[in-house]
Coordinates of C-alpha atoms in Angstrom, one line a residue:
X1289 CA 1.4 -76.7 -9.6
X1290 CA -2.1 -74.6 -9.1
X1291 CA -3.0 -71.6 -11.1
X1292 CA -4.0 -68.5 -8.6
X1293 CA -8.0 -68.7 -8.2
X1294 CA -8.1 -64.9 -9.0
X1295 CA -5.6 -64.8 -11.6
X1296 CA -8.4 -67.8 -13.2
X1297 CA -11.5 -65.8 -12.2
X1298 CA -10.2 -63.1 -14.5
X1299 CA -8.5 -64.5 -17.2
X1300 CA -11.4 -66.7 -17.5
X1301 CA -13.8 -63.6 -17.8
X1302 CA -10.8 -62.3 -20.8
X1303 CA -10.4 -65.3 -22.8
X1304 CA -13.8 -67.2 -22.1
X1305 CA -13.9 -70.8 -20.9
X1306 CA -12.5 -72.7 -23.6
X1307 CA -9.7 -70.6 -24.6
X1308 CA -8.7 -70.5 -21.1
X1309 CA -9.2 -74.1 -20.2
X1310 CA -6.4 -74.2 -23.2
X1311 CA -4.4 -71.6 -21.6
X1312 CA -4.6 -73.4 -18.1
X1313 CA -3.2 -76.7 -20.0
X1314 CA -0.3 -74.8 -21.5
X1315 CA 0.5 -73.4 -18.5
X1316 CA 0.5 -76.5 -16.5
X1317 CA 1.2 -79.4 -18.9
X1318 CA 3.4 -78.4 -21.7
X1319 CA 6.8 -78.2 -22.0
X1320 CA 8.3 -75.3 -22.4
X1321 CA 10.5 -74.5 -26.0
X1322 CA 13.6 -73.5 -26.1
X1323 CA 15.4 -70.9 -28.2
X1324 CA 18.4 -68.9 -29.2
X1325 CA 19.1 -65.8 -31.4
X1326 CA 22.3 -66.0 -33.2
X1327 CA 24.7 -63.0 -33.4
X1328 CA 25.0 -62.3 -37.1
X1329 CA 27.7 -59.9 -36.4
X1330 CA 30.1 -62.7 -35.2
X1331 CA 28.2 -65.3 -37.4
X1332 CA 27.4 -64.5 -40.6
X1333 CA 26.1 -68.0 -41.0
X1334 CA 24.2 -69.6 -39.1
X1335 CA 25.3 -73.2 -39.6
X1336 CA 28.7 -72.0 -37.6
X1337 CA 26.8 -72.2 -34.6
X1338 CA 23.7 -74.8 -35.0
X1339 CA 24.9 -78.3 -35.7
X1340 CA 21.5 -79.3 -37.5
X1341 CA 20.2 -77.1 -40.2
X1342 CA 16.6 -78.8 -39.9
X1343 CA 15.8 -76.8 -36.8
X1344 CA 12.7 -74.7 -37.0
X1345 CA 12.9 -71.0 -37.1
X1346 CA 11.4 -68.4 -35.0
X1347 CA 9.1 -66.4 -37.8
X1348 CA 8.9 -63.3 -36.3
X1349 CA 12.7 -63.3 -35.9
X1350 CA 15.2 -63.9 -38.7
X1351 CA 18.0 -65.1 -36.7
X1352 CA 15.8 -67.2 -34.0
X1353 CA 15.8 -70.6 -33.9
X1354 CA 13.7 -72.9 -31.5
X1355 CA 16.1 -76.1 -30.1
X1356 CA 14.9 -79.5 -30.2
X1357 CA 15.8 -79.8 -26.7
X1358 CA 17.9 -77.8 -24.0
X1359 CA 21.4 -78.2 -23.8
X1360 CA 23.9 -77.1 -21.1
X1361 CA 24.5 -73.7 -22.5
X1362 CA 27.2 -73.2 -19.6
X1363 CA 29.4 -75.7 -21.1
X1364 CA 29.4 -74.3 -25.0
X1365 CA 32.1 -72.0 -25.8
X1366 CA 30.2 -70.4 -28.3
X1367 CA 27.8 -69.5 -25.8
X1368 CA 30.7 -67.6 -23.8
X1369 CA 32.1 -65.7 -26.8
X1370 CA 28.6 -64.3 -27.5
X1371 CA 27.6 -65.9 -30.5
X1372 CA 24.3 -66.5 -29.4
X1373 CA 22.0 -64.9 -26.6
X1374 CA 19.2 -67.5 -25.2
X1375 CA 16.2 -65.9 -25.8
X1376 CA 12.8 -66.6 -25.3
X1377 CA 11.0 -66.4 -28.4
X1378 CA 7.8 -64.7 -27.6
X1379 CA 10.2 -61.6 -26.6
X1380 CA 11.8 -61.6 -30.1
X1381 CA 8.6 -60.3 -31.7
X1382 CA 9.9 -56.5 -30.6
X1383 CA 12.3 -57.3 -34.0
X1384 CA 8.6 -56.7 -36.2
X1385 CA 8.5 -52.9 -35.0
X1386 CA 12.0 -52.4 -35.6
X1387 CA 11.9 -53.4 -38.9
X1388 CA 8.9 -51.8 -39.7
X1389 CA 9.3 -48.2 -38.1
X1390 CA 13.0 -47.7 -37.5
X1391 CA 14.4 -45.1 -40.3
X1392 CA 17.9 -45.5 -41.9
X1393 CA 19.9 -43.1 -40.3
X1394 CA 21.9 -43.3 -37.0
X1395 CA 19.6 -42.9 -33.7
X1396 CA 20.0 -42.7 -30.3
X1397 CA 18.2 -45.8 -28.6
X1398 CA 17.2 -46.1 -24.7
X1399 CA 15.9 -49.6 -23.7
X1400 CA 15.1 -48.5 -19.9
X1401 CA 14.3 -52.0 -18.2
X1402 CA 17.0 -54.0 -19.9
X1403 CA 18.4 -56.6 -17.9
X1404 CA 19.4 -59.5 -18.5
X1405 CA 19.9 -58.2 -21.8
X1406 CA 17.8 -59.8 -24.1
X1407 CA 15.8 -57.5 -25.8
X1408 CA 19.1 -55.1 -25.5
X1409 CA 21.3 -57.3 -27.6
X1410 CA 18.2 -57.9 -30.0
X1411 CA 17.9 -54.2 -30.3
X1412 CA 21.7 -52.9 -30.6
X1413 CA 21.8 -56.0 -33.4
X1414 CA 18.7 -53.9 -35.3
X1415 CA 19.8 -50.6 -35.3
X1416 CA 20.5 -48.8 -38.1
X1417 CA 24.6 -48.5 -39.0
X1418 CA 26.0 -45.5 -36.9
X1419 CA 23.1 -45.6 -34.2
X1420 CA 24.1 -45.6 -29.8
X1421 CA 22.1 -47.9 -27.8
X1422 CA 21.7 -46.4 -24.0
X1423 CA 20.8 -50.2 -22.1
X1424 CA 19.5 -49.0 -18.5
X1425 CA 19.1 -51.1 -15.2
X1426 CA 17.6 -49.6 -11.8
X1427 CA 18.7 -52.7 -9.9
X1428 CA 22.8 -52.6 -9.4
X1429 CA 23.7 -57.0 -9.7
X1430 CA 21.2 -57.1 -12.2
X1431 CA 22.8 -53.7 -14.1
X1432 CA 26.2 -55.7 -14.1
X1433 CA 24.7 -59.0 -15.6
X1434 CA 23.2 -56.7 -18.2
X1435 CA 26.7 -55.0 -18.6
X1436 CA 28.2 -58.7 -19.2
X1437 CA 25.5 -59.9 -21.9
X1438 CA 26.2 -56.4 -23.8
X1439 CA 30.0 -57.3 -23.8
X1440 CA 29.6 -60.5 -24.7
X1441 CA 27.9 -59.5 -27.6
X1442 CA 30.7 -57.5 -28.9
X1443 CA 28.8 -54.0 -30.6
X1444 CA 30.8 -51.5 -29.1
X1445 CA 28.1 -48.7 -29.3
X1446 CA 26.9 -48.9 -25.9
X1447 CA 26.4 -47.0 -22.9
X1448 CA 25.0 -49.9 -19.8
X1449 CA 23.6 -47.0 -16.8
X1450 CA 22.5 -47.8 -13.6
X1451 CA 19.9 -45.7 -12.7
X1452 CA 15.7 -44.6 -12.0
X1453 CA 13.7 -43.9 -14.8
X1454 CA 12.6 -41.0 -13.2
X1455 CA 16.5 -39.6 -13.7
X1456 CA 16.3 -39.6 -17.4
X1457 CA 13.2 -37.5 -17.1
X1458 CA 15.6 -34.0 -17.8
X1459 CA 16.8 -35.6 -20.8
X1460 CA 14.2 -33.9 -23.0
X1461 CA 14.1 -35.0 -26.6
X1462 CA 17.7 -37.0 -26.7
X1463 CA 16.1 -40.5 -27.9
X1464 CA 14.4 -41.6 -30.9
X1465 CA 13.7 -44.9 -30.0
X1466 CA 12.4 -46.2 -26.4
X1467 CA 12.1 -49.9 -25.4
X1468 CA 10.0 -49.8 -22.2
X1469 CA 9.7 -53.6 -21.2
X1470 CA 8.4 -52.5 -17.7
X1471 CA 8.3 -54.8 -15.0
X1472 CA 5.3 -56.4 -14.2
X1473 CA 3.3 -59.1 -12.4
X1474 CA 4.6 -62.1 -14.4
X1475 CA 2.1 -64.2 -15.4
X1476 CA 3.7 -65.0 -18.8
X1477 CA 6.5 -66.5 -16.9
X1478 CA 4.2 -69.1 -14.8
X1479 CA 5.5 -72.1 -16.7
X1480 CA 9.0 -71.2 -17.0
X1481 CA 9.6 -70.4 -12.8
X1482 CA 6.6 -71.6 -10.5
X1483 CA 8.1 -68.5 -8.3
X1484 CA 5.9 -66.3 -10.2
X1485 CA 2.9 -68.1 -9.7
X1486 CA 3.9 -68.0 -5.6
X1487 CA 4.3 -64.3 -6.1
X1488 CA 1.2 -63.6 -7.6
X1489 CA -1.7 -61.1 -6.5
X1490 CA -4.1 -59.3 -7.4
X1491 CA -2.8 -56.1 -5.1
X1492 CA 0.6 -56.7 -7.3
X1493 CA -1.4 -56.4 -10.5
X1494 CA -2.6 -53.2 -9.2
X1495 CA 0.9 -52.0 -7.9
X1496 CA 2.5 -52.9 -11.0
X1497 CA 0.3 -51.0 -13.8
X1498 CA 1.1 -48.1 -11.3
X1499 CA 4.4 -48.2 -11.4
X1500 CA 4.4 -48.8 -15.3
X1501 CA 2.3 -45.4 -15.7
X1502 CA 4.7 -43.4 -13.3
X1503 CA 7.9 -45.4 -15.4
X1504 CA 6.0 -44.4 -18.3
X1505 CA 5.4 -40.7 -17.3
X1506 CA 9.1 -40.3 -16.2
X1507 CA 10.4 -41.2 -19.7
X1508 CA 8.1 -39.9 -21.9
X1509 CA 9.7 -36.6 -22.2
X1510 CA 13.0 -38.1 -23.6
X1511 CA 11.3 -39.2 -26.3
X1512 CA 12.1 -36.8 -30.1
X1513 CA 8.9 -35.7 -31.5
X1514 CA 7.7 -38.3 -34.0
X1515 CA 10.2 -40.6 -31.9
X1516 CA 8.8 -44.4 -31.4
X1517 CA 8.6 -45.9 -28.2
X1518 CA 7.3 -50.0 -27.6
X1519 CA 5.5 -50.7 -24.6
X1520 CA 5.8 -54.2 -23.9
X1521 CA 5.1 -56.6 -20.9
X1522 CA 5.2 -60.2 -19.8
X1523 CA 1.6 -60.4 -18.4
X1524 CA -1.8 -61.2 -19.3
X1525 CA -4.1 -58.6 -17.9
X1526 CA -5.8 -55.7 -19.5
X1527 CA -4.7 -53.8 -16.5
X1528 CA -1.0 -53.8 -16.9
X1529 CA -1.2 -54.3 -21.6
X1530 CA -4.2 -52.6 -22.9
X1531 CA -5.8 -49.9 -20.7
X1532 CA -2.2 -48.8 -20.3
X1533 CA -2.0 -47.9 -23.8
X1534 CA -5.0 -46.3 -23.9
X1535 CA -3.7 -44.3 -21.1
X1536 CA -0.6 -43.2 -23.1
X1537 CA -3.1 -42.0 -26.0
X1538 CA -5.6 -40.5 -24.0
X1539 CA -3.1 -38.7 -21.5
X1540 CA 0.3 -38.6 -23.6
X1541 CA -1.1 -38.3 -27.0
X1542 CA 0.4 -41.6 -28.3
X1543 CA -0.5 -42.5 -31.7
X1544 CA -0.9 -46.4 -31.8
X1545 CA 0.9 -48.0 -34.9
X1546 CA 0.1 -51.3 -36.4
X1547 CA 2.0 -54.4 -37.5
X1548 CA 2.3 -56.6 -40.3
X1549 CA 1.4 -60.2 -38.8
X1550 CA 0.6 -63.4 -40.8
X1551 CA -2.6 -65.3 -39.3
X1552 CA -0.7 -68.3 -39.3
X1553 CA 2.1 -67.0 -36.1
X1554 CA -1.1 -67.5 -34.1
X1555 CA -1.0 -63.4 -32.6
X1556 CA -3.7 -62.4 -30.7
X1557 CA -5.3 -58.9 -31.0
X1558 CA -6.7 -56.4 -28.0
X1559 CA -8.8 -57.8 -25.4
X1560 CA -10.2 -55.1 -24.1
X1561 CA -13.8 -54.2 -25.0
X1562 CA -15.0 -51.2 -26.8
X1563 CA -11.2 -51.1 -28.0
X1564 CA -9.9 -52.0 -31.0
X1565 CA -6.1 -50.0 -31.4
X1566 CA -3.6 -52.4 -32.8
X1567 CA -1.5 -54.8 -29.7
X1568 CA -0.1 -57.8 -29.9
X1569 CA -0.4 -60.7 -27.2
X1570 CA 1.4 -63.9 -27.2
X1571 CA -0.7 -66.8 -25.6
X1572 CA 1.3 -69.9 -25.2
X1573 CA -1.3 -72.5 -26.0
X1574 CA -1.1 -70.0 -29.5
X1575 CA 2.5 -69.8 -29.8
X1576 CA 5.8 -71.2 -29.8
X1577 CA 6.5 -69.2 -26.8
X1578 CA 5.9 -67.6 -23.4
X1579 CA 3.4 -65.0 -22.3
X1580 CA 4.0 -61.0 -24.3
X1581 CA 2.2 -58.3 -24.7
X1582 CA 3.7 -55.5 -27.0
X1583 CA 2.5 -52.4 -28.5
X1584 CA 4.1 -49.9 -30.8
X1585 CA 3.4 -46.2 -30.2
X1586 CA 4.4 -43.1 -31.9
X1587 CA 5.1 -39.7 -30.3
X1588 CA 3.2 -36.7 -31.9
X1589 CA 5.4 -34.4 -34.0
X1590 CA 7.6 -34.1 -36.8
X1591 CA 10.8 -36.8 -36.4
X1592 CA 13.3 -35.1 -36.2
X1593 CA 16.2 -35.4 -39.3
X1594 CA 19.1 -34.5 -37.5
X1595 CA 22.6 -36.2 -37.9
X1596 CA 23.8 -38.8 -34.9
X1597 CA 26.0 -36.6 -33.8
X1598 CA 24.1 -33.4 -33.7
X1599 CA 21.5 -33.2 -30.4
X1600 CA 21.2 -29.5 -30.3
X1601 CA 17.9 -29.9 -30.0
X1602 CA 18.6 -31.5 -26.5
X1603 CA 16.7 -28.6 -24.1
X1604 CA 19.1 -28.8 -21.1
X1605 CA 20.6 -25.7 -21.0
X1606 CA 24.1 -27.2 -21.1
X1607 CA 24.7 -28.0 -25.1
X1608 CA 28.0 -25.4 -25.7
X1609 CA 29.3 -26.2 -22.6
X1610 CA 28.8 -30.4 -23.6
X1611 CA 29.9 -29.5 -26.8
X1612 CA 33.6 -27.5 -25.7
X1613 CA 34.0 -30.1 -23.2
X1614 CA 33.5 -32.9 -25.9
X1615 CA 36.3 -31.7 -28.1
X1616 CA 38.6 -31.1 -24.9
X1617 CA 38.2 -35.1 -24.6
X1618 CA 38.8 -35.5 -28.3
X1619 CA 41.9 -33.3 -27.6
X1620 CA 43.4 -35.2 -25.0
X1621 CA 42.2 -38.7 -25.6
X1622 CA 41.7 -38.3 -29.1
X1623 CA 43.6 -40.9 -31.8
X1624 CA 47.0 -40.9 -31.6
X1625 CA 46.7 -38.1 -29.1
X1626 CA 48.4 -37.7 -26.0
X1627 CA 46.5 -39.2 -22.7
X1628 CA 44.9 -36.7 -20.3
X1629 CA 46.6 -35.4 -17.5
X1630 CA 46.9 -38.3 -14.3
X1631 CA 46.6 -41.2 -17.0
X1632 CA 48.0 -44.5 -16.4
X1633 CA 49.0 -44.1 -20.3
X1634 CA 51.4 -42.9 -22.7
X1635 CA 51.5 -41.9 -26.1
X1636 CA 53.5 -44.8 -27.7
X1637 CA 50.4 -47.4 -25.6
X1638 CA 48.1 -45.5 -27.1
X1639 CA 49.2 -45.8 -30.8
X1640 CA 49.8 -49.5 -29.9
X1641 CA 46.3 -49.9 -28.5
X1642 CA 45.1 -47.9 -31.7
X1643 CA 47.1 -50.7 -33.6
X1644 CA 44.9 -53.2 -32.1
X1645 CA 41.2 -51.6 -33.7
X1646 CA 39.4 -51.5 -36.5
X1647 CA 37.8 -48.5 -37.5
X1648 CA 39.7 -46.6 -34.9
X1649 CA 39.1 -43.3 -36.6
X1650 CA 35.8 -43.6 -35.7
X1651 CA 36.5 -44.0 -31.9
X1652 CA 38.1 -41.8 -29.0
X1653 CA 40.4 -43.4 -26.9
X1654 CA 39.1 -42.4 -23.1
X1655 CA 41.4 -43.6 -20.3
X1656 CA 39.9 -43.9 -16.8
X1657 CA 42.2 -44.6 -14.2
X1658 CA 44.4 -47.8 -15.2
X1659 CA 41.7 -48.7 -18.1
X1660 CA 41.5 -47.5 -21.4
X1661 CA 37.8 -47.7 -23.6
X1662 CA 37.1 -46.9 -27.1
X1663 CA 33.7 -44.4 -27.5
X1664 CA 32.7 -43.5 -30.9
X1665 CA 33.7 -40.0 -31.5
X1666 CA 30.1 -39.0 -33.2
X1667 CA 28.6 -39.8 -29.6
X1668 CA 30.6 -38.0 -27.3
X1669 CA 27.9 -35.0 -27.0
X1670 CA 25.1 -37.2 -25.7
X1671 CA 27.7 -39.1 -23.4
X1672 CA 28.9 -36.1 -21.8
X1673 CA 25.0 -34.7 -21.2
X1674 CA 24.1 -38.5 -19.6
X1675 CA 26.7 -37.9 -16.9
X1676 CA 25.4 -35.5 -15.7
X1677 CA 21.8 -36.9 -14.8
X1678 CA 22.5 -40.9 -14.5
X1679 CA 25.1 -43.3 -13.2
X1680 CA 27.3 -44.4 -17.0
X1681 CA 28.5 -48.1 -15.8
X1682 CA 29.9 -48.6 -19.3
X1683 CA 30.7 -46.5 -22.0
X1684 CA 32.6 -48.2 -25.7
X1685 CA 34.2 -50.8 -24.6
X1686 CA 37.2 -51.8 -22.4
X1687 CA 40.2 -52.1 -24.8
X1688 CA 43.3 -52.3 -23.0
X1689 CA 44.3 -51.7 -19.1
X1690 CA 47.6 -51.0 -17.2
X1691 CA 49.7 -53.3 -15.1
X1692 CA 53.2 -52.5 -14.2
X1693 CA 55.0 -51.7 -17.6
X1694 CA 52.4 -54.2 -19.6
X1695 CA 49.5 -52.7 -21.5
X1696 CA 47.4 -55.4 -21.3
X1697 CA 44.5 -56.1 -23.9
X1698 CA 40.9 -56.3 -22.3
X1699 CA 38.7 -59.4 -22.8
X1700 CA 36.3 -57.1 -23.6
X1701 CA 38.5 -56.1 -26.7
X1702 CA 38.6 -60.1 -27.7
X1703 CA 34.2 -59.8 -27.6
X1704 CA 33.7 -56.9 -29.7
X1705 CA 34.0 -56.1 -33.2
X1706 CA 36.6 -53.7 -33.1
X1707 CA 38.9 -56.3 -32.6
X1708 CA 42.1 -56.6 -35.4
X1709 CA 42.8 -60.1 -34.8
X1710 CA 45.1 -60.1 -37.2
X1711 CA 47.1 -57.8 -34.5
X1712 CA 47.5 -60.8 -31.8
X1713 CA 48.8 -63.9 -32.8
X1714 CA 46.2 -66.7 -32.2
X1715 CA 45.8 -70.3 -31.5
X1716 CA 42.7 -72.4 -31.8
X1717 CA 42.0 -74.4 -28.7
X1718 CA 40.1 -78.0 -28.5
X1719 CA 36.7 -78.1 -26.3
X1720 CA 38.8 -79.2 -22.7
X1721 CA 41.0 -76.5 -23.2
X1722 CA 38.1 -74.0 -24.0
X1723 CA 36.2 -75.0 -20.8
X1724 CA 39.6 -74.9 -18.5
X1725 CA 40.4 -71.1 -20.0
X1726 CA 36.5 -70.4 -19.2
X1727 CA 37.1 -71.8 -15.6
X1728 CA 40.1 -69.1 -15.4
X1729 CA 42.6 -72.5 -15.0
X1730 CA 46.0 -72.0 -16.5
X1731 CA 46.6 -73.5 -19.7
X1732 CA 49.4 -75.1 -21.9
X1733 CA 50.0 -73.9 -25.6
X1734 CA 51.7 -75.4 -27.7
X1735 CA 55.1 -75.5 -28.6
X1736 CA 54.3 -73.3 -31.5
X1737 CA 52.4 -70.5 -29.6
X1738 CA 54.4 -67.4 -29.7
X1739 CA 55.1 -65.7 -26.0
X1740 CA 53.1 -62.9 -25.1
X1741 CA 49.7 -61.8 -25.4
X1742 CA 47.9 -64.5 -27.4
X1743 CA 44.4 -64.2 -28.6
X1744 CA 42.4 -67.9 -27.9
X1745 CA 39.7 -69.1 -30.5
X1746 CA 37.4 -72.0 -30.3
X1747 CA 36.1 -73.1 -33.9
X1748 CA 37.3 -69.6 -35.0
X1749 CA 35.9 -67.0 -32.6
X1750 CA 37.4 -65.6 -30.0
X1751 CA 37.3 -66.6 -26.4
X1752 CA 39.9 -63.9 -24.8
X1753 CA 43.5 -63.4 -24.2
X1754 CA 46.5 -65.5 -22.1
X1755 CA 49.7 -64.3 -21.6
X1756 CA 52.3 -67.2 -22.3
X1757 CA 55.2 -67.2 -20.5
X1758 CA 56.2 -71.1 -22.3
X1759 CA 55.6 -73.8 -19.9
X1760 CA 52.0 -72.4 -19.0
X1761 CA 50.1 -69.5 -20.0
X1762 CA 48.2 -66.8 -17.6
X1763 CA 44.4 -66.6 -18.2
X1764 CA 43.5 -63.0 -18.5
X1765 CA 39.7 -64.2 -18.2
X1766 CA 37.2 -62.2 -16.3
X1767 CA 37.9 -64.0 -12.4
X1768 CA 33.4 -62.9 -11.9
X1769 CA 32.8 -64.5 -15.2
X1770 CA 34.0 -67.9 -14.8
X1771 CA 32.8 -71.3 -14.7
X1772 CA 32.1 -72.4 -11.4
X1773 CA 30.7 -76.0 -11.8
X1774 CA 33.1 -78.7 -11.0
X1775 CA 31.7 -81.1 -14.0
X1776 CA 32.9 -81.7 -17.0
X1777 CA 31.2 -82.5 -20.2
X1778 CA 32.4 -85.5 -21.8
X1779 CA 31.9 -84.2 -25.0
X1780 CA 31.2 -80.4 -26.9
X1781 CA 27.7 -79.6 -26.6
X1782 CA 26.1 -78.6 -29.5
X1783 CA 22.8 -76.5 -30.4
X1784 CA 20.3 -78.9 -31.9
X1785 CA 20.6 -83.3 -32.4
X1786 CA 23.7 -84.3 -35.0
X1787 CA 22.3 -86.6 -37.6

């Protein structure tokens, strides 16, 4: 593997020859680490997950952990039922503006260029109690892995779209936090897939900090005064990290905020010179990590101290209209309410589908065809006003669908936190079983599992519903989300060596 000669002419000139020559030997020799970010809303401790408690952390990232070597995530259940997201680390810095910025009170969150889902997951497990996270992908396939990740995380305060930037541009003032992780040339990925280095040119550098100005100054608008937006990239250039956010100063009026960030994480500062506003760049021969850029910006203006649920601000034009045709949804989909004219449900499935909640006076009940999803009720303003300017993939979460007479429960239901699992019997599966059910192969209970719905767990958290009809039971697994691999393990993997 070769480094471009103009991509090393220039980052030369940046870094000077020594640190490059150390850049080029990271990029070319090392191996590349590994690392996971735990869901603490399905694991509240860590150890449930990572077999050896000696593992190092990720210090910019309380619930990353770097892995002594990498397993085959395909083949760990836990992996499946979302209790942790591989992550690589570098990316897991954006947690530091979070934490630092982020007031207490619910907010309306856009991350623009979110798929896989990374930094999406990372961000909806941040937010403030009470907050809606808007996840958006332009690219459709790559909108529906996003949409998967988000389920499998299991918050159900999410809305996944599917659509331009430039289509959120009417949203005037609806977010107060905006994750813009634009695409860019790549370079931070060159050790991880040798197709960026392929791909690499100079024209694409100077394509991409195009594009990430016009994504840039599509979006800005949606952003509340005050509001905070982070600007983040996987490159090395000045081109596409710091003259950008100069741009958004000189041309947008971005205020550039700083971070706290101990000497000893190995962070380095702005490269550009005659600059010195607060970034953050992630050099692997520095770090335990890829190639990042990130930078933390501030809208001018008074932030706005409005509840969750109260976006009057919104300038649209259409707020009473949103507002009556909000409460006509919580009239006919409401809890315990009757379904809306054409649904696939009746009263007595909703109330049972209620039954199978938590928190379900917090959440509307919106049927769609022969599905059924839970939205929270505070949100249904700013859900209604997105419909009209972008494509909504996903709104809540899936709870329940129709087939025949059955109301059957949803796997996303099994994922998500509003699950009462106390309102499904259960039964704990060994690993072969785990990995048939995850292969969508029927499986065999035993003689003690009730018939009917049954929810599955694997070392205690859910992995979805079967139906048991007694000598087998129908796998109610996602048919596009199954293993496909024909080999089997011969024994659990596990995150980290057992000692």
């Amino acid at each position: 593997m070769q480094l471009p000669p103009l991509f090393t002419e220039y980052t030369r000139a940046l870094l000077g020859e020594e640190e490059y020559n150390s850049l080029a030997t990271a990029l070319l020799e090392a191996e590349q680490p590994v690392s996971i970010r735990v869901n603490a809303q399905k694991c509240t401790d860590s150890s449930s997950v990572i077999s050896h408690s000696s593992l190092n952390k990720v210090p910019w990232a309380e619930r990353g952990f770097y892995l002594n070597q990498r397993p085959a995530f395909t083949f760990d259940p836990l992996f499946h039922a979302g209790c942790y997201y591989v992550q690589e680390a570098s990316s897991m810095f954006v947690e530091q503006a979070l934490k630092r910025y982020l007031p207490g009170r619910p907010l309306a969150a856009l991350d623009l260029c979110a798929a896989p889902g990374g930094k999406s997951t990372h961000v909806r497990s941040l937010l403030p109690d009470g907050s809606l996270l808007v996840a958006n992908e332009v690219i459709r396939n790559r909108a529906q892995i996003l949409a998967e990740n988000l389920t499998k995380w299991g918050h159900p305060d999410v809305v996944v779209t599917n659509s331009d930037p430039s289509d959120f541009t009417p949203l005037e003032h609806l977010f107060d936090f905006i994750l813009t992780d634009v695409p860019c040339s790549g370079e931070g990925m060159f050790r991880k897939d040798e197709t960026a280095i392929s791909e690499w040119s100079a024209e694409n550098v100077e394509i991409c900090w195009q594009r990430q100005r016009r994504i840039l100054t599509d979006i800005w608008p949606c952003l509340k005064p005050g509001g905070l937006l982070v600007y983040s990239t996987c490159t090395y250039n000045t081109k596409e990290n710091e003259e950008n956010v100069r741009w958004l100063c000189r041309e947008l009026g971005a205020e550039v905020l700083p971070l706290d960030v101990p000497a000893e994480w190995g962070i380095t500062g702005n490269l550009l010179v005659g600059e010195d506003f607060p970034v953050y760049r992630f050099l692997p021969h520095k770090t335990q990590g890829e190639g990042f850029f990130l930078a933390v910006l501030r809208k001018a203006g008074e932030a706005e101290e409005t509840a969750s649920e109260d976006i009057s601000m919104m300038q649209t034009g259409r707020m009473n209209a949103d507002r009556q045709s909000a409460g006509k949804q919580r009239g006919k989909k409401g809890n315990g309410g009757k379904a809306s004219s054409g649904s696939a449900f009746g009263k007595e499935q909703l109330a049972m589908v209620q039954g199978w909640l938590r928190d379900a006076e917090g959440y509307t009940l919106m049927p769609e065809g022969q599905t059924l999803a839970a939205f929270p009720t505070a949100w249904l303003p700013l859900l209604t006003v997105l419909k009209q300017h972008v494509k909504v993939m996903q709104a809540g979460v899936e709870v329940a669908g129709v087939k025949g007479k059955d109301c059957i429960p949803a796997h996303a239901l099994a994922m998500s936190s509003l699950l009462r699992q106390d309102a499904f019997a259960c039964e704990e599966v060994d690993y072969p079983t785990a990995i048939a059910y995850l292969r969508k192969e029927a499986v065999v209970l035993s003689d003690t599992a009730p018939r009917g719905f049954v929810l599955l767990t694997y070392r205690g958290f859910p992995l979805g519903f079967v139906k048991n009809i007694g000598n087998r039971a129908n796998n109610l697994y996602p048919q596009e989300w199954r293993i496909r691999s024909s080999y089997v393990p011969e024994q659990p993997e596990t995150l980290g060596n057992e000692e």
